Tab-separated table of N, CA, C and O in Angstrom:
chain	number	residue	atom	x	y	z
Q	473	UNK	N	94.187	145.340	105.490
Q	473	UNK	CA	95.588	145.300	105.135
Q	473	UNK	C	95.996	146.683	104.650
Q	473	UNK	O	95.148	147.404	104.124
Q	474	UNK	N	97.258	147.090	104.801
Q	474	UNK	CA	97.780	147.867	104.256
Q	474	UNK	C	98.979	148.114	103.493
Q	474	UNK	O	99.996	147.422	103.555
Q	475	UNK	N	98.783	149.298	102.655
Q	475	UNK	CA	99.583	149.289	101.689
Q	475	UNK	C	100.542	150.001	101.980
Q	475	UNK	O	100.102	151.059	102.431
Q	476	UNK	N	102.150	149.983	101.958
Q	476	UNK	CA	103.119	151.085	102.184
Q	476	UNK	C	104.302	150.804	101.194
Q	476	UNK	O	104.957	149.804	100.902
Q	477	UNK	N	104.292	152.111	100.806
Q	477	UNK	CA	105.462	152.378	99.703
Q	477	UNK	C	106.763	151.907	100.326
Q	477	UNK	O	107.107	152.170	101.479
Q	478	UNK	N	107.679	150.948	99.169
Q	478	UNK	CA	108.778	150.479	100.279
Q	478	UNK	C	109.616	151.051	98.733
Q	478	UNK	O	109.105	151.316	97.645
Q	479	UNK	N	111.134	151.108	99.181
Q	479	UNK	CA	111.895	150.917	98.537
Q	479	UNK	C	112.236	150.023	97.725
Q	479	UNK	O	112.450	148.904	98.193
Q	480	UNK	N	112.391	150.245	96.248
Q	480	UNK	CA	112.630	148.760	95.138
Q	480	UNK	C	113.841	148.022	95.636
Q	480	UNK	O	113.862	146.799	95.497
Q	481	UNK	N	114.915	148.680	96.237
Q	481	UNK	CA	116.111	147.981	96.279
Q	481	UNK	C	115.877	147.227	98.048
Q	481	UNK	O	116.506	146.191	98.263
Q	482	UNK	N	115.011	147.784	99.164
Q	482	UNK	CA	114.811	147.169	100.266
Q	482	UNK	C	114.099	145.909	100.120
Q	482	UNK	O	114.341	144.895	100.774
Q	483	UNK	N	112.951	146.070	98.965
Q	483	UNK	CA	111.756	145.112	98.536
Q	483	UNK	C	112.376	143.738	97.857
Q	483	UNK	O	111.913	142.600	97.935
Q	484	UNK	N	113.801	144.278	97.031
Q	484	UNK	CA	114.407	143.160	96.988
Q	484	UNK	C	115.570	142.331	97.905
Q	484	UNK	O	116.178	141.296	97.631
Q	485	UNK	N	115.608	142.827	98.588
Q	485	UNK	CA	116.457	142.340	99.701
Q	485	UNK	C	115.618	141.667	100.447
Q	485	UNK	O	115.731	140.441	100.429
Q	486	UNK	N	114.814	142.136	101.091
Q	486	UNK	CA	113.747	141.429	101.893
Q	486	UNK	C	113.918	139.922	100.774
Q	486	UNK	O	114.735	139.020	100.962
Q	487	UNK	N	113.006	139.983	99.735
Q	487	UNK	CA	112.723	138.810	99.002
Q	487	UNK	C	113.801	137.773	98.937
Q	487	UNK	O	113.626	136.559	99.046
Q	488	UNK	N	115.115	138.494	98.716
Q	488	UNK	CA	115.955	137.841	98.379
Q	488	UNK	C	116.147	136.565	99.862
Q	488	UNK	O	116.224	135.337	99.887
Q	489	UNK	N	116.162	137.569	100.867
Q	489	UNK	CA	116.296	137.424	102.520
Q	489	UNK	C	115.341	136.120	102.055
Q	489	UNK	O	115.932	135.066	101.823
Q	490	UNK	N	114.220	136.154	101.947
Q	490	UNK	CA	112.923	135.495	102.136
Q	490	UNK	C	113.127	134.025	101.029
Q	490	UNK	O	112.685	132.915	101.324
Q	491	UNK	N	113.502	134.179	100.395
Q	491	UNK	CA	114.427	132.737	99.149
Q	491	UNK	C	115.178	132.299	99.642
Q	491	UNK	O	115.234	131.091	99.411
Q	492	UNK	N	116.193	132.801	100.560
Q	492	UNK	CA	117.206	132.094	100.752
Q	492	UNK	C	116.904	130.957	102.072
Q	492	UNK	O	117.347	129.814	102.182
Q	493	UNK	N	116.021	131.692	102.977
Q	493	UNK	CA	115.403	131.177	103.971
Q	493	UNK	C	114.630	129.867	103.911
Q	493	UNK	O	114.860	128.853	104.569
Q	494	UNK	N	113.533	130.093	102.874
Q	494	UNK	CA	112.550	129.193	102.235
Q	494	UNK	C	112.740	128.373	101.231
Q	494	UNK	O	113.740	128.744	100.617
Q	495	UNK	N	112.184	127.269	100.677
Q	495	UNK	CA	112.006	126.856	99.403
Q	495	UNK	C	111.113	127.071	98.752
Q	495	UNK	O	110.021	127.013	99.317
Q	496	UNK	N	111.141	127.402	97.345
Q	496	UNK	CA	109.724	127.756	96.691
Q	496	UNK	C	108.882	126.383	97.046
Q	496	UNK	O	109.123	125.371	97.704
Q	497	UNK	N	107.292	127.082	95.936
Q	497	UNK	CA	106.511	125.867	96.877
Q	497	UNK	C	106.663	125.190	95.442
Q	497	UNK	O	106.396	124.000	95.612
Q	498	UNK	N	106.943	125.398	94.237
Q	498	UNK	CA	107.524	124.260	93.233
Q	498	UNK	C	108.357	122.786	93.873
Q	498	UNK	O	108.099	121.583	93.843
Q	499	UNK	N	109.595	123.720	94.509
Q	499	UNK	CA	110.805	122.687	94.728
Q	499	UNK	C	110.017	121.711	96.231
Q	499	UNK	O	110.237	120.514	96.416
Q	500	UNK	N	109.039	122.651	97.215
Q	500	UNK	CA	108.345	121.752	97.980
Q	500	UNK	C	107.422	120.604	97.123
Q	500	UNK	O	107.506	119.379	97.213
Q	501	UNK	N	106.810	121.147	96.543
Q	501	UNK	CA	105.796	119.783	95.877
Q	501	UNK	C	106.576	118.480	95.179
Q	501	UNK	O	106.300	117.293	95.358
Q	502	UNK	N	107.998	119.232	94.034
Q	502	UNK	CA	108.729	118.159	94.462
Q	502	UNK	C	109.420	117.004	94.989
Q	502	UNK	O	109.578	115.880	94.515
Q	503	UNK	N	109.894	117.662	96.353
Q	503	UNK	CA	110.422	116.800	97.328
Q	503	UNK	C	109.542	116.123	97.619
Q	503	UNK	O	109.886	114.988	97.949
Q	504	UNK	N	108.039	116.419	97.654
Q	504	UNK	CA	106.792	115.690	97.788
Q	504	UNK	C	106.661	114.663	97.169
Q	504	UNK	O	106.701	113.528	97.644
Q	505	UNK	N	106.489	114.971	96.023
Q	505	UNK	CA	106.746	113.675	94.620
Q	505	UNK	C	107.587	112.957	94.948
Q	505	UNK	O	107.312	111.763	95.069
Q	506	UNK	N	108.698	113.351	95.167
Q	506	UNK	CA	110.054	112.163	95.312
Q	506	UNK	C	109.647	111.418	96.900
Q	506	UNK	O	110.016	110.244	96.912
Q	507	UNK	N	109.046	111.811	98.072
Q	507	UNK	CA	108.821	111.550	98.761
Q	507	UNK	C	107.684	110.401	98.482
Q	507	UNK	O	108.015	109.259	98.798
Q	508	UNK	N	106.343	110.593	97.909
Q	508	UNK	CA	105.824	109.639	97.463
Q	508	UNK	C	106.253	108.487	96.402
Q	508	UNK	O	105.761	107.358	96.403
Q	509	UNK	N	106.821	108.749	95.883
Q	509	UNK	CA	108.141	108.015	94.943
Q	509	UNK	C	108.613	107.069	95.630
Q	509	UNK	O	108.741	105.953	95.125
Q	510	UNK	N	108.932	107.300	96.793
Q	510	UNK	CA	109.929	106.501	97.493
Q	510	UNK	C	109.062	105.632	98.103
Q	510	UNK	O	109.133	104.403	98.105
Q	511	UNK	N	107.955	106.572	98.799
Q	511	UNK	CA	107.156	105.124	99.860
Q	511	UNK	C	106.408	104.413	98.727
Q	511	UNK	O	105.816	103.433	99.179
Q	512	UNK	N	106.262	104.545	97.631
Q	512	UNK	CA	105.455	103.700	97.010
Q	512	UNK	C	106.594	102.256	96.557
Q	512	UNK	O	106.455	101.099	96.955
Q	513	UNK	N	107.493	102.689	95.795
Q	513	UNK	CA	109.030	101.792	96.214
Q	513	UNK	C	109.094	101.297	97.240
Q	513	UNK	O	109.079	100.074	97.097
Q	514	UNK	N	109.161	101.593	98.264
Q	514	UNK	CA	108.878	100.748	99.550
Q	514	UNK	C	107.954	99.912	99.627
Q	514	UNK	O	108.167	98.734	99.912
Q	515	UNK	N	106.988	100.312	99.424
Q	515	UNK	CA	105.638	99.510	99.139
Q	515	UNK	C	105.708	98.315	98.694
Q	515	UNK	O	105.326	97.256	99.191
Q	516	UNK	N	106.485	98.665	97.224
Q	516	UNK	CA	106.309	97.239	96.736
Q	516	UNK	C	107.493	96.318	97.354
Q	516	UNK	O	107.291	95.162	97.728
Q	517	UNK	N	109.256	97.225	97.441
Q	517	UNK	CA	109.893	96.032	98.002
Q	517	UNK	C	109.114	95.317	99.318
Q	517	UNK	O	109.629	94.296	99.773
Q	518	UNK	N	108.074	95.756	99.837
Q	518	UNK	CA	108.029	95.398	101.205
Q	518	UNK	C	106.840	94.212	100.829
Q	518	UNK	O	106.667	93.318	101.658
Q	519	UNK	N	106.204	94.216	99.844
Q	519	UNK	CA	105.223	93.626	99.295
Q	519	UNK	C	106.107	92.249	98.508
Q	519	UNK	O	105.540	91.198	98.209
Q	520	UNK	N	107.174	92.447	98.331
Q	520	UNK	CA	108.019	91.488	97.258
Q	520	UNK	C	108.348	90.754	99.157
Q	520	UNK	O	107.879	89.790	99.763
Q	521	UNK	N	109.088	91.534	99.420
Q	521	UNK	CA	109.877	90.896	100.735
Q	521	UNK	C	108.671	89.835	101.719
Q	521	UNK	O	108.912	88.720	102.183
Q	522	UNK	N	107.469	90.558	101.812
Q	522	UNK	CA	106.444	89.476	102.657
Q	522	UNK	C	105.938	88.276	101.653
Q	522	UNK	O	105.937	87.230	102.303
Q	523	UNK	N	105.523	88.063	100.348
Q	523	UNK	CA	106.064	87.042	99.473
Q	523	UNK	C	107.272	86.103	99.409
Q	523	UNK	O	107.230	84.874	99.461
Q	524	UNK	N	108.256	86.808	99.299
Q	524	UNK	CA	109.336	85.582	99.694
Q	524	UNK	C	109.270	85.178	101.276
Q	524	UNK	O	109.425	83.958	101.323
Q	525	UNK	N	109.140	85.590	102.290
Q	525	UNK	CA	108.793	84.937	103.427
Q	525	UNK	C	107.677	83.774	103.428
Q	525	UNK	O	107.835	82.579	103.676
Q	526	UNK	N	106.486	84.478	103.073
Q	526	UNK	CA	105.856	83.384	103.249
Q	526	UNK	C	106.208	82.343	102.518
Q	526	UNK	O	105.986	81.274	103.086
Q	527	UNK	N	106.791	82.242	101.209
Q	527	UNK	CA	107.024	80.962	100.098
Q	527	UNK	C	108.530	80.194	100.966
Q	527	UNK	O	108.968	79.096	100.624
Q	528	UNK	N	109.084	80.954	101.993
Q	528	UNK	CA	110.339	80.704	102.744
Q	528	UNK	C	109.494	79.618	103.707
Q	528	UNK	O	109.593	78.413	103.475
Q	529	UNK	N	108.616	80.145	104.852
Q	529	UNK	CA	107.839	79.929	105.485
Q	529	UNK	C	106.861	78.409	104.565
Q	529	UNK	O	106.578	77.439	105.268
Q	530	UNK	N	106.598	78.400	103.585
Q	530	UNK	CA	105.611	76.882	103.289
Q	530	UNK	C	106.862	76.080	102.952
Q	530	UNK	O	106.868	74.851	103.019
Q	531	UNK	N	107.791	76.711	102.634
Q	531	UNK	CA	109.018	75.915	102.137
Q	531	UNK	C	110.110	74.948	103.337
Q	531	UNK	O	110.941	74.077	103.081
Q	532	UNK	N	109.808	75.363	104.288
Q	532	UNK	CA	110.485	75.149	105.784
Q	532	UNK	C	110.419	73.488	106.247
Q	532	UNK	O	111.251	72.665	106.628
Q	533	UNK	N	108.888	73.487	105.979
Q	533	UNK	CA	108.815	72.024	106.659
Q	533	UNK	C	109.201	70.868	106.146
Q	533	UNK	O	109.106	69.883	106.879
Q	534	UNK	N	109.670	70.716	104.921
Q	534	UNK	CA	110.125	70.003	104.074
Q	534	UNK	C	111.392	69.748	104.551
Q	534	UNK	O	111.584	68.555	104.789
Q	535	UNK	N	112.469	70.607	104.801
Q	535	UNK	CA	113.450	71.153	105.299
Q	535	UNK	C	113.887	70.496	106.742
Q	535	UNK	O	115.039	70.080	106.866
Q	536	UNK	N	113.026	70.415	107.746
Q	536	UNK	CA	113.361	70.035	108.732
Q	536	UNK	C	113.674	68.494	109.510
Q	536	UNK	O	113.845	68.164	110.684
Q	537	UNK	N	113.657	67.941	108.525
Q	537	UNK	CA	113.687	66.416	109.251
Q	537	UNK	C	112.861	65.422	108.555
Q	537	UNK	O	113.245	64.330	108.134
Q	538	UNK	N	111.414	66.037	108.466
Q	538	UNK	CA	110.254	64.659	108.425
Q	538	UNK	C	110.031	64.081	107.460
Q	538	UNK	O	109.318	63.079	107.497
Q	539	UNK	N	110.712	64.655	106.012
Q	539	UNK	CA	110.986	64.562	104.841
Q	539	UNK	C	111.554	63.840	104.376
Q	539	UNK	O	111.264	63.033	103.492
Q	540	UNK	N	112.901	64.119	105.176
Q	540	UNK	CA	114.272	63.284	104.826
Q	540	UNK	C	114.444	62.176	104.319
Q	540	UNK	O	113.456	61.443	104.355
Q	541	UNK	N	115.554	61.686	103.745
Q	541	UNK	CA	115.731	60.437	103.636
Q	541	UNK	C	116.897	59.901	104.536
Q	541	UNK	O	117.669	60.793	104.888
Q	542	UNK	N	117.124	58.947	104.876
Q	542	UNK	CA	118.584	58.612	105.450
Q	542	UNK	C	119.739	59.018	105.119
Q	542	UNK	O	120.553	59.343	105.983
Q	543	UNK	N	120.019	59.072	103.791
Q	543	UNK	CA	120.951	59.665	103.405
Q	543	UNK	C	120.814	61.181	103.540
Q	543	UNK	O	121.921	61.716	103.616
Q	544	UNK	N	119.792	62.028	103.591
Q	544	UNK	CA	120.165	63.128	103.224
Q	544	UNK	C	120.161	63.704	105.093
Q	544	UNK	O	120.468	64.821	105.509
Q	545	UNK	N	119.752	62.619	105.815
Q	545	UNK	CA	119.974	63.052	107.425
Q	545	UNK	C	121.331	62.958	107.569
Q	545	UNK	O	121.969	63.860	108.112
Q	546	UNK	N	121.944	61.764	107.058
Q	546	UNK	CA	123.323	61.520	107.372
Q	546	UNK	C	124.350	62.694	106.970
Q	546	UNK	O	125.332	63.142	107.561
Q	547	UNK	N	123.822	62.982	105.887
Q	547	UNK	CA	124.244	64.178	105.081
Q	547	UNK	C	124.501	65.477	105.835
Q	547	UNK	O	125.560	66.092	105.709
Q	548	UNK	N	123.451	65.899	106.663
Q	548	UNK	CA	123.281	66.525	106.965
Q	548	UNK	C	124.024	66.403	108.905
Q	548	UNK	O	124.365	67.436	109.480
Q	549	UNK	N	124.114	65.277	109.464
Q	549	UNK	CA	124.304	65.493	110.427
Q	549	UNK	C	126.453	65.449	110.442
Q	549	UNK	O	127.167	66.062	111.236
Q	550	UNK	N	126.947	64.470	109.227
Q	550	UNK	CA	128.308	64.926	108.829
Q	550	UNK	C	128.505	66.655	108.279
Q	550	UNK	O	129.526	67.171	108.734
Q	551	UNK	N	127.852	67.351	107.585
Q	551	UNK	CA	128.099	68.597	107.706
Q	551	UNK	C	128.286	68.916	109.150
Q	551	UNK	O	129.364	68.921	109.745
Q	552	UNK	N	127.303	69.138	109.564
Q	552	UNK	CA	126.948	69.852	111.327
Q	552	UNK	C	127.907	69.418	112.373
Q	552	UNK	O	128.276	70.172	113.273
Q	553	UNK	N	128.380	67.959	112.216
Q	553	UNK	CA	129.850	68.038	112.418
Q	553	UNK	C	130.978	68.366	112.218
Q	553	UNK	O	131.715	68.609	113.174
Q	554	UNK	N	131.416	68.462	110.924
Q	554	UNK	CA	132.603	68.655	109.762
Q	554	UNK	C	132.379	70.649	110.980
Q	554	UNK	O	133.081	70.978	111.935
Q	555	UNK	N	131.265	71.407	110.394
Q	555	UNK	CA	131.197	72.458	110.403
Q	555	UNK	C	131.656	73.095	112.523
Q	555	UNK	O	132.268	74.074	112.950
Q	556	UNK	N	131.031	72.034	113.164
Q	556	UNK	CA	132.041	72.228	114.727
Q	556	UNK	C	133.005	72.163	114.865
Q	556	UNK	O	133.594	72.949	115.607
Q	557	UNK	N	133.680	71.083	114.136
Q	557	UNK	CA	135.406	70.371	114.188
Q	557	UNK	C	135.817	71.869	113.527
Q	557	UNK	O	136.699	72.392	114.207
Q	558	UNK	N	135.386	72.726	112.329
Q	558	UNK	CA	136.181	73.393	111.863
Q	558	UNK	C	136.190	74.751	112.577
Q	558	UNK	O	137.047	75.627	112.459
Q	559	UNK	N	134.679	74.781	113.623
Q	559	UNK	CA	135.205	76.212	115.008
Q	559	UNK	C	135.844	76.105	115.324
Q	559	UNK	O	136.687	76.996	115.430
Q	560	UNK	N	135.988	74.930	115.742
Q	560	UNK	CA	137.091	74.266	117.314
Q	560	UNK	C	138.277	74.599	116.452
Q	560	UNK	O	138.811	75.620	116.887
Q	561	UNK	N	138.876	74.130	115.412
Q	561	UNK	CA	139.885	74.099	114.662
Q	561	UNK	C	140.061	75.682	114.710
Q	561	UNK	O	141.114	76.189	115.097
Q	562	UNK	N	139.030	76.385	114.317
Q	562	UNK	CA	139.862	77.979	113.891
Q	562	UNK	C	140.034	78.690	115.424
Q	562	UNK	O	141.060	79.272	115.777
Q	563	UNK	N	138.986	78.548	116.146
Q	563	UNK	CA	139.584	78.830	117.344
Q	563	UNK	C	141.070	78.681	118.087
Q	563	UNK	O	141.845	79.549	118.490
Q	564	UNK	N	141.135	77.521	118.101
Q	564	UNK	CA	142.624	77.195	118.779
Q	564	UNK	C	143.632	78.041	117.742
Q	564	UNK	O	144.557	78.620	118.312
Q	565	UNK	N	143.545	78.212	115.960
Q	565	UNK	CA	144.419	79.087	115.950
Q	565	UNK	C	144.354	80.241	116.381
Q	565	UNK	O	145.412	80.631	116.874
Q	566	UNK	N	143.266	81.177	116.396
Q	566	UNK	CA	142.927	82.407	116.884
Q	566	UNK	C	143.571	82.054	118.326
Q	566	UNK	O	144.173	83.049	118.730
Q	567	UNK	N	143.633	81.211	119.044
Q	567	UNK	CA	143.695	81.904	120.275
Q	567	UNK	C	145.645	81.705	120.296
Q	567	UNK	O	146.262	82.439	121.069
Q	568	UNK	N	146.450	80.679	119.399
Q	568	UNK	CA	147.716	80.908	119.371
Q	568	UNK	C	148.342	81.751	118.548
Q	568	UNK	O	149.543	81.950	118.733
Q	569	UNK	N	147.833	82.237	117.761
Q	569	UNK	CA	148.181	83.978	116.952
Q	569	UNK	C	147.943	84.666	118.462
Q	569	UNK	O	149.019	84.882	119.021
Q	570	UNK	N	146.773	85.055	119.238
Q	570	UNK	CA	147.012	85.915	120.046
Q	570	UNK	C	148.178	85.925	121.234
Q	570	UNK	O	148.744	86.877	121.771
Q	571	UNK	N	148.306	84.580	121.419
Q	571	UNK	CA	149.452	84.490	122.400
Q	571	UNK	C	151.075	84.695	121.315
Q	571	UNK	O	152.066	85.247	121.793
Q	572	UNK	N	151.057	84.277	120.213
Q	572	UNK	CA	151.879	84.929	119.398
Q	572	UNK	C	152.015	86.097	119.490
Q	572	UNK	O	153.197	86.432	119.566
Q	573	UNK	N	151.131	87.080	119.525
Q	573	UNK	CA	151.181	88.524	119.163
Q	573	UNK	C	151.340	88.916	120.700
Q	573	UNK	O	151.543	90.074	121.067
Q	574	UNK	N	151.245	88.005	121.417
Q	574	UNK	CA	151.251	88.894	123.344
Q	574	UNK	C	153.025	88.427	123.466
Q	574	UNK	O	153.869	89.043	124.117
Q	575	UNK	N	153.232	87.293	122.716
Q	575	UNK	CA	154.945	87.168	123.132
Q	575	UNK	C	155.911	88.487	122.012
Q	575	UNK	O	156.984	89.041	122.253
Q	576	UNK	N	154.994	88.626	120.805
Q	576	UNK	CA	155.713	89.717	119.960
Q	576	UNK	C	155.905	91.221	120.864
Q	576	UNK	O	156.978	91.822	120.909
Q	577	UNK	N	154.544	91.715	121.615
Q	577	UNK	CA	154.202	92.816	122.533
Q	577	UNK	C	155.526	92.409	123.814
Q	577	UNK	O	156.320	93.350	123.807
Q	578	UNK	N	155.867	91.551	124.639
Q	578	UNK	CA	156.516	91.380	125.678
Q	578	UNK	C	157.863	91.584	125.345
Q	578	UNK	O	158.533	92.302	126.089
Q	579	UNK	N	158.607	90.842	123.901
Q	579	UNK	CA	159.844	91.367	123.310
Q	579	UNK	C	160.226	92.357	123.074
Q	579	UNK	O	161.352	92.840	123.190
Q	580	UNK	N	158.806	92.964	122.522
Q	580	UNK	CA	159.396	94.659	121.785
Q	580	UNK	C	159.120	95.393	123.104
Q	580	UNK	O	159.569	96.537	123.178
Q	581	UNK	N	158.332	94.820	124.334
Q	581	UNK	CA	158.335	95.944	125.609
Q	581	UNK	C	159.965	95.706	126.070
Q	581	UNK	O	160.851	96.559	126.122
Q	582	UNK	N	160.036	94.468	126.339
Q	582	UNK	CA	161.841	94.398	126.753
Q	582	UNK	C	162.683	95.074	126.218
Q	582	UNK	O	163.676	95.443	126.845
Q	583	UNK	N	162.453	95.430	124.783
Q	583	UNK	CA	163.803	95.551	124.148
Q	583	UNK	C	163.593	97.305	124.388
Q	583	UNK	O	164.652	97.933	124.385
Q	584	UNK	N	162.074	98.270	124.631
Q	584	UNK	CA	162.289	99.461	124.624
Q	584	UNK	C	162.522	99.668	125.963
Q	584	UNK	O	162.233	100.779	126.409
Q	585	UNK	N	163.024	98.762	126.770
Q	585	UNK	CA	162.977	99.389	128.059
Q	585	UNK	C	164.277	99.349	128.287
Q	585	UNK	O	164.855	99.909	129.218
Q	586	UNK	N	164.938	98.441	127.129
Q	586	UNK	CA	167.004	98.626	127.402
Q	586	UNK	C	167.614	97.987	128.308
Q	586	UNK	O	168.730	98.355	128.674
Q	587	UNK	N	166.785	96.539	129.023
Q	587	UNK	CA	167.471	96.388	129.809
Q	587	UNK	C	168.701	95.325	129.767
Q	587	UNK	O	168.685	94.239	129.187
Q	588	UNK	N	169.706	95.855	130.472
Q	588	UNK	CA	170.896	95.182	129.981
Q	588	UNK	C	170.749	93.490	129.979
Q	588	UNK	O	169.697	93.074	130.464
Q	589	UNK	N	171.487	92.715	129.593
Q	589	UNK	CA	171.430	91.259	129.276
Q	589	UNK	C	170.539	90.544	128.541
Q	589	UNK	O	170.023	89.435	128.682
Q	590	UNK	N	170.451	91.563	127.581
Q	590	UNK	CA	168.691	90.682	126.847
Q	590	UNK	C	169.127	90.915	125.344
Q	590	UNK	O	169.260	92.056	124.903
Q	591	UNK	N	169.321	89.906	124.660
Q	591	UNK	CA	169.656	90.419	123.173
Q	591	UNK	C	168.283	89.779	122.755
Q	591	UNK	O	167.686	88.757	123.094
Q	592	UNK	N	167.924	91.230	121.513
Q	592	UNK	CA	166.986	90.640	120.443
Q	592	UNK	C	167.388	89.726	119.849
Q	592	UNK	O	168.541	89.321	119.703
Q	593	UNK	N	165.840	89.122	119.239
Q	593	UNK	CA	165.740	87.382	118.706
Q	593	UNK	C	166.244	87.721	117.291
Q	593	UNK	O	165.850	88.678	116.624
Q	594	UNK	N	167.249	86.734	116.885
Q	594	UNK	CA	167.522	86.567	115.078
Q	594	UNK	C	167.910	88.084	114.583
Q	594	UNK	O	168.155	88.303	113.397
């Protein structure tokens, strides 16, 4: 290696050049830390999250039918109805708001196009 006399004020420019570029290796080991920080946090939510699955998972079969009582089938099959009747129900309004809003679009196209014999509504 060699040694060459540099200028104090070039020597700091360079450096300066060379900081602005880089991160010290402090603020790297840092981000390191916080980086392990995080996957270990992960770790555990992910460790919490496969626990509640499985307790979701032993909890299921109870749930499905074979359990039941009459009442709580009946229960269950008036929801699952109640809950279709009320698609069907919001649907049909959704789909007469949109034809609402296609007769609002056809008025206001008539009325910007000026054509004679057409008076706006109300």
């Amino acid at each position: 290696m060699m040694r060459v006399l540099v200028p104090a004020r070039l020597r700091k420019a360079v450096r300066t050049w060379f900081d602005s570029r880089y991160i010290s290796i402090s603020d790297h080991r840092q981000d390191i830390r916080d980086a392990l920080w995080e996957v270990q946090t992960l770790r555990r939510e992910m460790a919490t999250l496969q626990s509640e699955v499985e307790r979701l998972r032993n909890a299921r079969p109870t749930a499905t039918g074979a359990g039941l009582g009459k009442a709580d089938k009946a229960k269950l099959d008036d929801t699952h109805r109640l809950a279709q009747e009320t698609a069907k129900a919001l649907d049909g309004v959704l789909q007469n708001e949109v034809l609402v809003w296609q007769a609002i679009d056809d008025l206001r196209a008539g009325r910007a196009s000026g054509q004679p014999g057409e008076q706006p509504c109300a």
